[in-house]
C-alpha cells in the first residue's frame, strides 16, 4: 500500500440470505478498490448492481461476508460505523426532524464533546459556506428540497471526516437543481480536498464529478478509470451501453500494425488504435462508435442509410438511421445545420476514424 | 454450519455494543421470568398430577362441559354484539351525515376507563330485579317476558349487553380507522359505474373491512372469555370458566383444578392470538391504501341515515345513563331505596380501608407504568431495527402478556412465585443454595406481594407500548438513525437523542394506556393481593359482593378521577405536541 492510499477494499464480498428459500444472494462480488487521498470516486451502475451495499460496507452499516477494508493503513473491517472517521450523505437526506438546522449540523460535534464556542464557530462557518446562514433556526420541514440537501451536506462536512460517502444525494431534486448542486459538490470537494465515494446511477453526474469512475454490474466491478477513458475506451459492451449511447458493428481483425488494428466496414478500411485489451489477427471483434462520431451528408459516394426518425433537441439533432438491418443512433451536433434530413430520407454516412474503438466480440 | 457461524458473527456485531447487549439480556430475562415461566408452570400444573385428574374429569363431566359451552357462547355473543356496535358507531361517524358526531365519538371512548364491576353494578341498579327502570318505570322484574318466561338481567343477556358496551371501543377505533383509510376514490369509482349506495356498501365497503371486522371480533371474543368481573356480578346461574377458576382458588383453594381449568381457557385464547398474528394482520395490510385521495362520500338517504343515527344515539344515551348512575350512586344512600344525598361512601373509601387501597394502587401503577413504557419501546426498537435471530419469538412472547387471560397469568404467578426460586448446588454436606427470586406471592411475600403486582401490571401493559412503538418505528426512515451513527453516535446515544424524541407520542399513548389498564385490572391481580397490599379493584369486588353498591361507586368515581388526573399530568410531563407529526421521513 502506498502513502497516498486513503481507503482500500480488498476482495470484499457481501452475501445476503435469500428472501425466499435458503440460498444466498451475492450483492457485492469480490470488489477491490484503492482510493487515493483527496480523490473523488464514483460507483456507477444500474439499479440493484450493489453500489449502495458497497457504500454501506465502507460506512460499516453492513459487514462483509469476506474481504477486508482499510482506512489510512488501519484495518477497519470489524470497526463499528460510529467509530469510523467517515460521514455519509443519504439519498433521503435523513435530517433529524425534531432539530433545527443548526442543531442538525452541530449534532456530530456535540458527540465529539467539543466546547460550545468551538461548535458554534464551526457550525456557523459551515452554514455560511453552504449559504445556509440565514436558515439556522428553521426546522427541516420548513426548507425546500435543495436547502435540505445543503443541510445534509453541511452536517457531513462539518465533521471534517477522512472520507465522505454519498448515496445518490441528488436523486430527489429536480433536473435544474441537480445540475446546480452537482457543481457545488464539485467545488466544495475540490476546495476541501476530502476523499469521497459517491454512488449514482446517473452517468452525467458521474462524469461531471469524478476523478475516477467505477462501473459496476451485478455486484462486480466492470471497469474502473477516468471519465474520458471510460467514455472513449469502454472495456465491455455493457459499459459502452451504460455510459452514453453507442453503435456496434461486428467485424474481423485483418491485421495489426503499429498497435493499431485494421478492420473494414462498409467497404472501407479503418485503423483503430488498441488500448489495454489484446487482440489477434483474424479475431472477430465488435467495433464501437459514438453517435457524435458519425456524420450524415448528401453524399452519394458514402454508405447510404435511411432516416427512420429525426428529433431536434437544440444542442443536437438526434437521428435514428437504418444501417443495413440495424438501427443506429446518430447525433448531429454541428450548430450550423438544423434538421438537415427528414424522416424517410436517404443520407450518406461517414465515420470518424479517430473515434473508433474495438471491443471483444460479445458472443 | 457455515451460515450458523455467520449468523453468530452478525449477532456478535449487532450486539457488540455492551449497552444494547445488556438491554437485550434484560428484555429476554424479563420476558422469560415474568411471562413464559408463569405460563409454562401453569400449563404443566394443569396437565400433570392432580391437575390432569381434574382436567380429565372436566372434559367428561356435563356440569363442566356446560361451563365450557357457556364460555364459548358468551364469547361469541359479545364478539358479535361488540363488533356490530363498534361498526355502527364507526359507520355513522365516518359515512353518515348526521349531527352530534363529536358527542358520539367521545361517548364511544368513555368505556376505555371502566373500572371492573362499575358497568355491571350500574346495570343492576337500572335494570335489575328491583331496578330503577325495570321496577321503577315498568313495574317488572324482567327484561322481557312475564311469569315463567321472565328473563331478568342476570345471565347471558345481561352479560352480553354489559360486555359489549365495555369492550366495543376497540372495535370502534379499529373500524373507524379503516373506514377513514379506505380510498374514497373506490367509492367514487363504484358510483361512476352506476352502483347504488347499498350496492357499494355490500360489494366495496364490507369486503374491504372484513379483516378489520374479523380482527375486532376475535379480539372481543378473547377479552370476553377472559373477563372475570362481569360474570361474577351479573352471571347469576350462568357460570363461565373465569368465574369457576376464581371460585376454585378463592373458595376451594384448589390451585391444580384452577390450573386445569385455565388450560381449557388457554386453548381458545391462544388459537385466536395465533390466527390474528399470522392471518388477520397479514390480510389487513393489503386492504388499506395510504392516503385518502378524496372526500369520503356520505350517506344522505333520510330513512337509513336517521335510523342508524337513532340507534347510535340510543346507545350513547345508555352509556351516559350508566356512567351517570355510577356518579349519582356514589353520592346517594341506596339508589332506588333511599335517595338521600350522602358523602358517607366517600368517607368510607377515603378514611377507611380505601385510603390504603388508593395509595397502594396508584403507587404500584405509577411504578409499573414508566417501566412498561420503556420496556415496550425498547423491545419495539430491537424488533424493528436489529435483525437478530429470535426477534419474532421475543415479540410473540411479549404479546402473550396481554393475549392470554389475566386469570391465567395470575395463577401462573401463584404457582411459580409462591416459593422462592433457588439454585441448589450439591457440594459438601450443606448444599450451596443461591437465591434467584424470593417468594413474591401469598403470606410473607416480598414487600407484601407488591412486587408481584407491579410485575403483572408491567406484563399486562408492555404489549400496548410495544405495538404502538413498532408501528411508529416502522414509519421512521432507518436512514435517520444511520445518519446519527455515521456522525459518531453509539446505539444508546442514537436511541436517546433521535429515536426516543421521534416516538414520543407512541410513548405517551403507551404510557396512558398502561396506566389506565393497570388501575382497572382485576382478573390478573385478584389472586395476588394480600392484607398488606390492597388494590382498589379487589376492594370494589368486595363491596359489590356484599351488595354495598354505594361504596363500590365511590371507589369507581375516585378511580376514574385518578386515571384522568394522571393522564393530564403525563400529557404535561411528556409533552403534548409531538416531533413525529412533523414528518418522520428525514425532513421531507
Ligand atoms: N439487507 C438486504 N437483504 C437482502 N438483499 C439485499 C439487502 N440489501 C440489498 N440487497 C440486494 O442486493 C442487491 C444490491 O442492492 P443495492 O446495493 O442496494 O443496489 P444499488 O444501490 O446498486 O441499486 C439488490 O438486489 C438488493 O435487493
Ligand atoms: Mg442504491
PDB file of N, CA and C in Angstrom, chain A residues 15 24 56 60-65 77-79 81-82 84 86-88 90 92-99 107-108 111 139-141 148 155 159 172, chain B residues 2-3 6 9-10 13 477-491 493-494 497-499 501-502 579 581-588:
ATOM      1  N   UNK A  15     -22.756 -11.284   0.937  1.00  0.00           N
ATOM      2  CA  UNK A  15     -23.882 -12.140   0.565  1.00  0.00           C
ATOM      3  C   UNK A  15     -25.037 -11.876   1.509  1.00  0.00           C
ATOM      4  N   UNK A  24     -28.369 -18.024  -1.009  1.00  0.00           N
ATOM      5  CA  UNK A  24     -27.763 -16.735  -0.708  1.00  0.00           C
ATOM      6  C   UNK A  24     -27.670 -15.922  -1.978  1.00  0.00           C
ATOM      7  N   UNK A  56     -22.341   1.003   1.940  1.00  0.00           N
ATOM      8  CA  UNK A  56     -22.697   0.686   3.325  1.00  0.00           C
ATOM      9  C   UNK A  56     -21.654  -0.212   3.985  1.00  0.00           C
ATOM     10  N   UNK A  60     -19.717   0.838   7.223  1.00  0.00           N
ATOM     11  CA  UNK A  60     -19.793  -0.052   8.373  1.00  0.00           C
ATOM     12  C   UNK A  60     -21.208  -0.445   8.761  1.00  0.00           C
ATOM     13  N   UNK A  61     -22.195  -0.046   7.962  1.00  0.00           N
ATOM     14  CA  UNK A  61     -23.575  -0.436   8.272  1.00  0.00           C
ATOM     15  C   UNK A  61     -23.823  -1.895   7.926  1.00  0.00           C
ATOM     16  N   UNK A  62     -22.988  -2.439   7.047  1.00  0.00           N
ATOM     17  CA  UNK A  62     -23.033  -3.875   6.775  1.00  0.00           C
ATOM     18  C   UNK A  62     -21.627  -4.401   7.023  1.00  0.00           C
ATOM     19  N   UNK A  63     -21.544  -5.689   7.367  1.00  0.00           N
ATOM     20  CA  UNK A  63     -20.196  -6.240   7.493  1.00  0.00           C
ATOM     21  C   UNK A  63     -19.970  -7.230   6.363  1.00  0.00           C
ATOM     22  N   UNK A  64     -18.762  -7.214   5.779  1.00  0.00           N
ATOM     23  CA  UNK A  64     -18.515  -8.074   4.625  1.00  0.00           C
ATOM     24  C   UNK A  64     -18.550  -9.540   4.999  1.00  0.00           C
ATOM     25  N   UNK A  65     -19.026 -10.358   4.077  1.00  0.00           N
ATOM     26  CA  UNK A  65     -19.014 -11.803   4.278  1.00  0.00           C
ATOM     27  C   UNK A  65     -17.565 -12.290   4.247  1.00  0.00           C
ATOM     28  N   UNK A  77     -12.255  -3.374   9.187  1.00  0.00           N
ATOM     29  CA  UNK A  77     -13.337  -4.285   8.792  1.00  0.00           C
ATOM     30  C   UNK A  77     -14.333  -4.540   9.925  1.00  0.00           C
ATOM     31  N   UNK A  78     -13.822  -4.705  11.145  1.00  0.00           N
ATOM     32  CA  UNK A  78     -14.720  -5.015  12.255  1.00  0.00           C
ATOM     33  C   UNK A  78     -15.069  -3.792  13.111  1.00  0.00           C
ATOM     34  N   UNK A  79     -14.615  -2.637  12.673  1.00  0.00           N
ATOM     35  CA  UNK A  79     -14.881  -1.434  13.477  1.00  0.00           C
ATOM     36  C   UNK A  79     -16.341  -1.003  13.293  1.00  0.00           C
ATOM     37  N   UNK A  81     -19.657   1.375  12.857  1.00  0.00           N
ATOM     38  CA  UNK A  81     -19.764   2.544  11.976  1.00  0.00           C
ATOM     39  C   UNK A  81     -19.533   3.880  12.690  1.00  0.00           C
ATOM     40  N   UNK A  82     -19.942   3.962  13.964  1.00  0.00           N
ATOM     41  CA  UNK A  82     -19.796   5.259  14.629  1.00  0.00           C
ATOM     42  C   UNK A  82     -18.345   5.572  14.989  1.00  0.00           C
ATOM     43  N   UNK A  84     -15.876   4.955  12.803  1.00  0.00           N
ATOM     44  CA  UNK A  84     -15.128   5.184  11.558  1.00  0.00           C
ATOM     45  C   UNK A  84     -15.125   6.677  11.249  1.00  0.00           C
ATOM     46  N   UNK A  86     -15.700   8.620   8.988  1.00  0.00           N
ATOM     47  CA  UNK A  86     -16.366   8.884   7.706  1.00  0.00           C
ATOM     48  C   UNK A  86     -17.757   9.405   8.025  1.00  0.00           C
ATOM     49  N   UNK A  87     -18.290  10.244   7.143  1.00  0.00           N
ATOM     50  CA  UNK A  87     -19.698  10.595   7.302  1.00  0.00           C
ATOM     51  C   UNK A  87     -20.409  10.357   5.987  1.00  0.00           C
ATOM     52  N   UNK A  88     -21.707  10.118   6.103  1.00  0.00           N
ATOM     53  CA  UNK A  88     -22.477   9.722   4.926  1.00  0.00           C
ATOM     54  C   UNK A  88     -23.581  10.729   4.665  1.00  0.00           C
ATOM     55  N   UNK A  90     -27.157  10.930   2.849  1.00  0.00           N
ATOM     56  CA  UNK A  90     -28.133   9.932   2.429  1.00  0.00           C
ATOM     57  C   UNK A  90     -29.039  10.444   1.314  1.00  0.00           C
ATOM     58  N   UNK A  92     -32.193  10.117   1.165  1.00  0.00           N
ATOM     59  CA  UNK A  92     -33.390  10.744   1.715  1.00  0.00           C
ATOM     60  C   UNK A  92     -33.023  11.914   2.624  1.00  0.00           C
ATOM     61  N   UNK A  93     -31.767  12.346   2.612  1.00  0.00           N
ATOM     62  CA  UNK A  93     -31.208  13.396   3.468  1.00  0.00           C
ATOM     63  C   UNK A  93     -31.114  12.970   4.924  1.00  0.00           C
ATOM     64  N   UNK A  94     -32.165  12.281   5.419  1.00  0.00           N
ATOM     65  CA  UNK A  94     -32.149  11.785   6.793  1.00  0.00           C
ATOM     66  C   UNK A  94     -31.820  12.875   7.800  1.00  0.00           C
ATOM     67  N   UNK A  95     -32.409  14.049   7.606  1.00  0.00           N
ATOM     68  CA  UNK A  95     -32.236  15.108   8.619  1.00  0.00           C
ATOM     69  C   UNK A  95     -33.033  14.728   9.853  1.00  0.00           C
ATOM     70  N   UNK A  96     -32.605  15.234  11.003  1.00  0.00           N
ATOM     71  CA  UNK A  96     -33.342  14.955  12.235  1.00  0.00           C
ATOM     72  C   UNK A  96     -34.532  15.909  12.307  1.00  0.00           C
ATOM     73  N   UNK A  97     -35.748  15.406  12.161  1.00  0.00           N
ATOM     74  CA  UNK A  97     -36.898  16.301  12.005  1.00  0.00           C
ATOM     75  C   UNK A  97     -37.195  17.126  13.254  1.00  0.00           C
ATOM     76  N   UNK A  98     -36.719  16.666  14.413  1.00  0.00           N
ATOM     77  CA  UNK A  98     -37.054  17.382  15.638  1.00  0.00           C
ATOM     78  C   UNK A  98     -35.981  18.391  16.017  1.00  0.00           C
ATOM     79  N   UNK A  99     -35.018  18.641  15.144  1.00  0.00           N
ATOM     80  CA  UNK A  99     -33.958  19.588  15.478  1.00  0.00           C
ATOM     81  C   UNK A  99     -33.895  20.687  14.427  1.00  0.00           C
ATOM     82  N   UNK A 107     -24.884  18.368  15.653  1.00  0.00           N
ATOM     83  CA  UNK A 107     -25.088  17.082  16.315  1.00  0.00           C
ATOM     84  C   UNK A 107     -23.797  16.273  16.507  1.00  0.00           C
ATOM     85  N   UNK A 108     -23.075  16.079  15.395  1.00  0.00           N
ATOM     86  CA  UNK A 108     -21.862  15.263  15.462  1.00  0.00           C
ATOM     87  C   UNK A 108     -20.774  15.903  16.309  1.00  0.00           C
ATOM     88  N   UNK A 111     -21.356  15.264  19.929  1.00  0.00           N
ATOM     89  CA  UNK A 111     -20.956  13.911  20.294  1.00  0.00           C
ATOM     90  C   UNK A 111     -19.444  13.816  20.467  1.00  0.00           C
ATOM     91  N   UNK A 139     -36.657  24.524  10.979  1.00  0.00           N
ATOM     92  CA  UNK A 139     -36.762  23.073  11.072  1.00  0.00           C
ATOM     93  C   UNK A 139     -36.671  22.483   9.665  1.00  0.00           C
ATOM     94  N   UNK A 140     -36.235  21.245   9.543  1.00  0.00           N
ATOM     95  CA  UNK A 140     -36.091  20.645   8.213  1.00  0.00           C
ATOM     96  C   UNK A 140     -37.354  20.756   7.351  1.00  0.00           C
ATOM     97  N   UNK A 141     -38.526  20.612   7.988  1.00  0.00           N
ATOM     98  CA  UNK A 141     -39.731  20.629   7.156  1.00  0.00           C
ATOM     99  C   UNK A 141     -40.108  22.030   6.692  1.00  0.00           C
ATOM    100  N   UNK A 148     -32.647  21.417   2.077  1.00  0.00           N
ATOM    101  CA  UNK A 148     -32.464  20.225   2.914  1.00  0.00           C
ATOM    102  C   UNK A 148     -31.200  19.491   2.497  1.00  0.00           C
ATOM    103  N   UNK A 155     -23.972  18.991   7.404  1.00  0.00           N
ATOM    104  CA  UNK A 155     -23.877  18.145   8.588  1.00  0.00           C
ATOM    105  C   UNK A 155     -22.745  17.136   8.439  1.00  0.00           C
ATOM    106  N   UNK A 159     -17.942  17.711  10.088  1.00  0.00           N
ATOM    107  CA  UNK A 159     -17.180  16.724  10.851  1.00  0.00           C
ATOM    108  C   UNK A 159     -15.741  16.594  10.365  1.00  0.00           C
ATOM    109  N   UNK A 172     -33.311  13.102  -5.483  1.00  0.00           N
ATOM    110  CA  UNK A 172     -34.638  13.610  -5.146  1.00  0.00           C
ATOM    111  C   UNK A 172     -34.850  15.051  -5.588  1.00  0.00           C
TER     112      UNK A 172
ATOM    113  N   UNK B   2     -21.893 -23.281   8.117  1.00  0.00           N
ATOM    114  CA  UNK B   2     -21.272 -22.052   7.709  1.00  0.00           C
ATOM    115  C   UNK B   2     -22.207 -20.872   7.979  1.00  0.00           C
ATOM    116  N   UNK B   3     -23.492 -21.040   7.625  1.00  0.00           N
ATOM    117  CA  UNK B   3     -24.451 -19.961   7.843  1.00  0.00           C
ATOM    118  C   UNK B   3     -24.652 -19.711   9.330  1.00  0.00           C
ATOM    119  N   UNK B   6     -21.973 -17.572  10.494  1.00  0.00           N
ATOM    120  CA  UNK B   6     -22.144 -16.198  10.049  1.00  0.00           C
ATOM    121  C   UNK B   6     -23.230 -15.503  10.852  1.00  0.00           C
ATOM    122  N   UNK B   9     -21.775 -14.444  13.928  1.00  0.00           N
ATOM    123  CA  UNK B   9     -20.891 -13.305  13.716  1.00  0.00           C
ATOM    124  C   UNK B   9     -21.712 -12.009  13.620  1.00  0.00           C
ATOM    125  N   UNK B  10     -22.797 -12.090  12.841  1.00  0.00           N
ATOM    126  CA  UNK B  10     -23.661 -10.917  12.710  1.00  0.00           C
ATOM    127  C   UNK B  10     -24.226 -10.522  14.063  1.00  0.00           C
ATOM    128  N   UNK B  13     -21.753  -8.827  16.117  1.00  0.00           N
ATOM    129  CA  UNK B  13     -21.513  -7.481  15.631  1.00  0.00           C
ATOM    130  C   UNK B  13     -22.629  -6.530  16.077  1.00  0.00           C
ATOM    131  N   UNK B 477     -37.805   6.614   8.828  1.00  0.00           N
ATOM    132  CA  UNK B 477     -36.779   6.223   7.875  1.00  0.00           C
ATOM    133  C   UNK B 477     -35.536   5.746   8.646  1.00  0.00           C
ATOM    134  N   UNK B 478     -35.118   4.490   8.443  1.00  0.00           N
ATOM    135  CA  UNK B 478     -33.943   3.990   9.184  1.00  0.00           C
ATOM    136  C   UNK B 478     -32.698   4.836   8.914  1.00  0.00           C
ATOM    137  N   UNK B 479     -32.682   5.521   7.769  1.00  0.00           N
ATOM    138  CA  UNK B 479     -31.520   6.356   7.450  1.00  0.00           C
ATOM    139  C   UNK B 479     -31.324   7.448   8.501  1.00  0.00           C
ATOM    140  N   UNK B 480     -32.389   7.868   9.169  1.00  0.00           N
ATOM    141  CA  UNK B 480     -32.243   8.918  10.184  1.00  0.00           C
ATOM    142  C   UNK B 480     -31.368   8.414  11.323  1.00  0.00           C
ATOM    143  N   UNK B 481     -31.615   7.162  11.733  1.00  0.00           N
ATOM    144  CA  UNK B 481     -30.788   6.601  12.798  1.00  0.00           C
ATOM    145  C   UNK B 481     -29.372   6.312  12.297  1.00  0.00           C
ATOM    146  N   UNK B 482     -29.279   5.872  11.050  1.00  0.00           N
ATOM    147  CA  UNK B 482     -27.952   5.622  10.493  1.00  0.00           C
ATOM    148  C   UNK B 482     -27.155   6.914  10.381  1.00  0.00           C
ATOM    149  N   UNK B 483     -27.854   8.003  10.043  1.00  0.00           N
ATOM    150  CA  UNK B 483     -27.165   9.294   9.957  1.00  0.00           C
ATOM    151  C   UNK B 483     -26.544   9.627  11.309  1.00  0.00           C
ATOM    152  N   UNK B 484     -27.308   9.382  12.369  1.00  0.00           N
ATOM    153  CA  UNK B 484     -26.799   9.645  13.711  1.00  0.00           C
ATOM    154  C   UNK B 484     -25.559   8.788  13.998  1.00  0.00           C
ATOM    155  N   UNK B 485     -25.638   7.512  13.624  1.00  0.00           N
ATOM    156  CA  UNK B 485     -24.486   6.619  13.812  1.00  0.00           C
ATOM    157  C   UNK B 485     -23.291   7.121  13.014  1.00  0.00           C
ATOM    158  N   UNK B 486     -23.558   7.480  11.783  1.00  0.00           N
ATOM    159  CA  UNK B 486     -22.489   7.958  10.905  1.00  0.00           C
ATOM    160  C   UNK B 486     -21.809   9.200  11.490  1.00  0.00           C
ATOM    161  N   UNK B 487     -22.559   9.984  12.250  1.00  0.00           N
ATOM    162  CA  UNK B 487     -21.976  11.181  12.854  1.00  0.00           C
ATOM    163  C   UNK B 487     -21.292  10.879  14.184  1.00  0.00           C
ATOM    164  N   UNK B 488     -21.213   9.611  14.539  1.00  0.00           N
ATOM    165  CA  UNK B 488     -20.414   9.234  15.699  1.00  0.00           C
ATOM    166  C   UNK B 488     -21.203   8.794  16.917  1.00  0.00           C
ATOM    167  N   UNK B 489     -22.520   8.706  16.824  1.00  0.00           N
ATOM    168  CA  UNK B 489     -23.306   8.330  17.998  1.00  0.00           C
ATOM    169  C   UNK B 489     -23.322   6.813  18.172  1.00  0.00           C
ATOM    170  N   UNK B 490     -23.204   6.345  19.402  1.00  0.00           N
ATOM    171  CA  UNK B 490     -23.375   4.915  19.633  1.00  0.00           C
ATOM    172  C   UNK B 490     -24.872   4.608  19.762  1.00  0.00           C
ATOM    173  N   UNK B 491     -25.198   3.334  19.928  1.00  0.00           N
ATOM    174  CA  UNK B 491     -26.607   2.941  19.941  1.00  0.00           C
ATOM    175  C   UNK B 491     -27.416   3.669  20.997  1.00  0.00           C
ATOM    176  N   UNK B 493     -26.811   6.530  22.459  1.00  0.00           N
ATOM    177  CA  UNK B 493     -26.978   7.954  22.143  1.00  0.00           C
ATOM    178  C   UNK B 493     -28.025   8.149  21.049  1.00  0.00           C
ATOM    179  N   UNK B 494     -27.971   7.309  20.036  1.00  0.00           N
ATOM    180  CA  UNK B 494     -28.957   7.420  18.963  1.00  0.00           C
ATOM    181  C   UNK B 494     -30.364   7.194  19.509  1.00  0.00           C
ATOM    182  N   UNK B 497     -31.270  10.336  21.794  1.00  0.00           N
ATOM    183  CA  UNK B 497     -31.343  11.658  21.190  1.00  0.00           C
ATOM    184  C   UNK B 497     -32.213  11.708  19.933  1.00  0.00           C
ATOM    185  N   UNK B 498     -32.327  10.572  19.250  1.00  0.00           N
ATOM    186  CA  UNK B 498     -33.060  10.593  17.977  1.00  0.00           C
ATOM    187  C   UNK B 498     -34.339   9.766  18.065  1.00  0.00           C
ATOM    188  N   UNK B 499     -34.194   8.478  18.363  1.00  0.00           N
ATOM    189  CA  UNK B 499     -35.350   7.597  18.297  1.00  0.00           C
ATOM    190  C   UNK B 499     -36.428   7.984  19.305  1.00  0.00           C
ATOM    191  N   UNK B 501     -37.110  10.809  21.043  1.00  0.00           N
ATOM    192  CA  UNK B 501     -37.896  12.010  20.756  1.00  0.00           C
ATOM    193  C   UNK B 501     -38.874  11.826  19.601  1.00  0.00           C
ATOM    194  N   UNK B 502     -38.495  11.013  18.624  1.00  0.00           N
ATOM    195  CA  UNK B 502     -39.369  10.854  17.462  1.00  0.00           C
ATOM    196  C   UNK B 502     -40.580   9.980  17.762  1.00  0.00           C
ATOM    197  N   UNK B 579     -42.943  15.532  17.985  1.00  0.00           N
ATOM    198  CA  UNK B 579     -41.997  15.684  16.893  1.00  0.00           C
ATOM    199  C   UNK B 579     -42.429  14.839  15.710  1.00  0.00           C
ATOM    200  N   UNK B 581     -45.267  14.233  14.428  1.00  0.00           N
ATOM    201  CA  UNK B 581     -46.224  14.785  13.488  1.00  0.00           C
ATOM    202  C   UNK B 581     -45.543  15.697  12.484  1.00  0.00           C
ATOM    203  N   UNK B 582     -44.299  16.049  12.790  1.00  0.00           N
ATOM    204  CA  UNK B 582     -43.589  16.918  11.850  1.00  0.00           C
ATOM    205  C   UNK B 582     -42.907  16.133  10.745  1.00  0.00           C
ATOM    206  N   UNK B 583     -43.314  14.913  10.540  1.00  0.00           N
ATOM    207  CA  UNK B 583     -42.773  14.154   9.412  1.00  0.00           C
ATOM    208  C   UNK B 583     -41.564  13.367   9.836  1.00  0.00           C
ATOM    209  N   UNK B 584     -41.616  12.085   9.588  1.00  0.00           N
ATOM    210  CA  UNK B 584     -40.556  11.214  10.075  1.00  0.00           C
ATOM    211  C   UNK B 584     -39.605  10.841   8.964  1.00  0.00           C
ATOM    212  N   UNK B 585     -39.801  11.401   7.798  1.00  0.00           N
ATOM    213  CA  UNK B 585     -39.014  10.943   6.664  1.00  0.00           C
ATOM    214  C   UNK B 585     -37.746  11.771   6.480  1.00  0.00           C
ATOM    215  N   UNK B 586     -37.120  12.157   7.554  1.00  0.00           N
ATOM    216  CA  UNK B 586     -35.863  12.877   7.425  1.00  0.00           C
ATOM    217  C   UNK B 586     -36.072  14.256   6.861  1.00  0.00           C
ATOM    218  N   UNK B 587     -37.170  14.885   7.221  1.00  0.00           N
ATOM    219  CA  UNK B 587     -37.372  16.272   6.837  1.00  0.00           C
ATOM    220  C   UNK B 587     -38.203  16.431   5.577  1.00  0.00           C
ATOM    221  N   UNK B 588     -38.366  15.357   4.826  1.00  0.00           N
ATOM    222  CA  UNK B 588     -39.117  15.540   3.599  1.00  0.00           C
ATOM    223  C   UNK B 588     -40.592  15.592   3.854  1.00  0.00           C
TER     224      UNK B 588
END
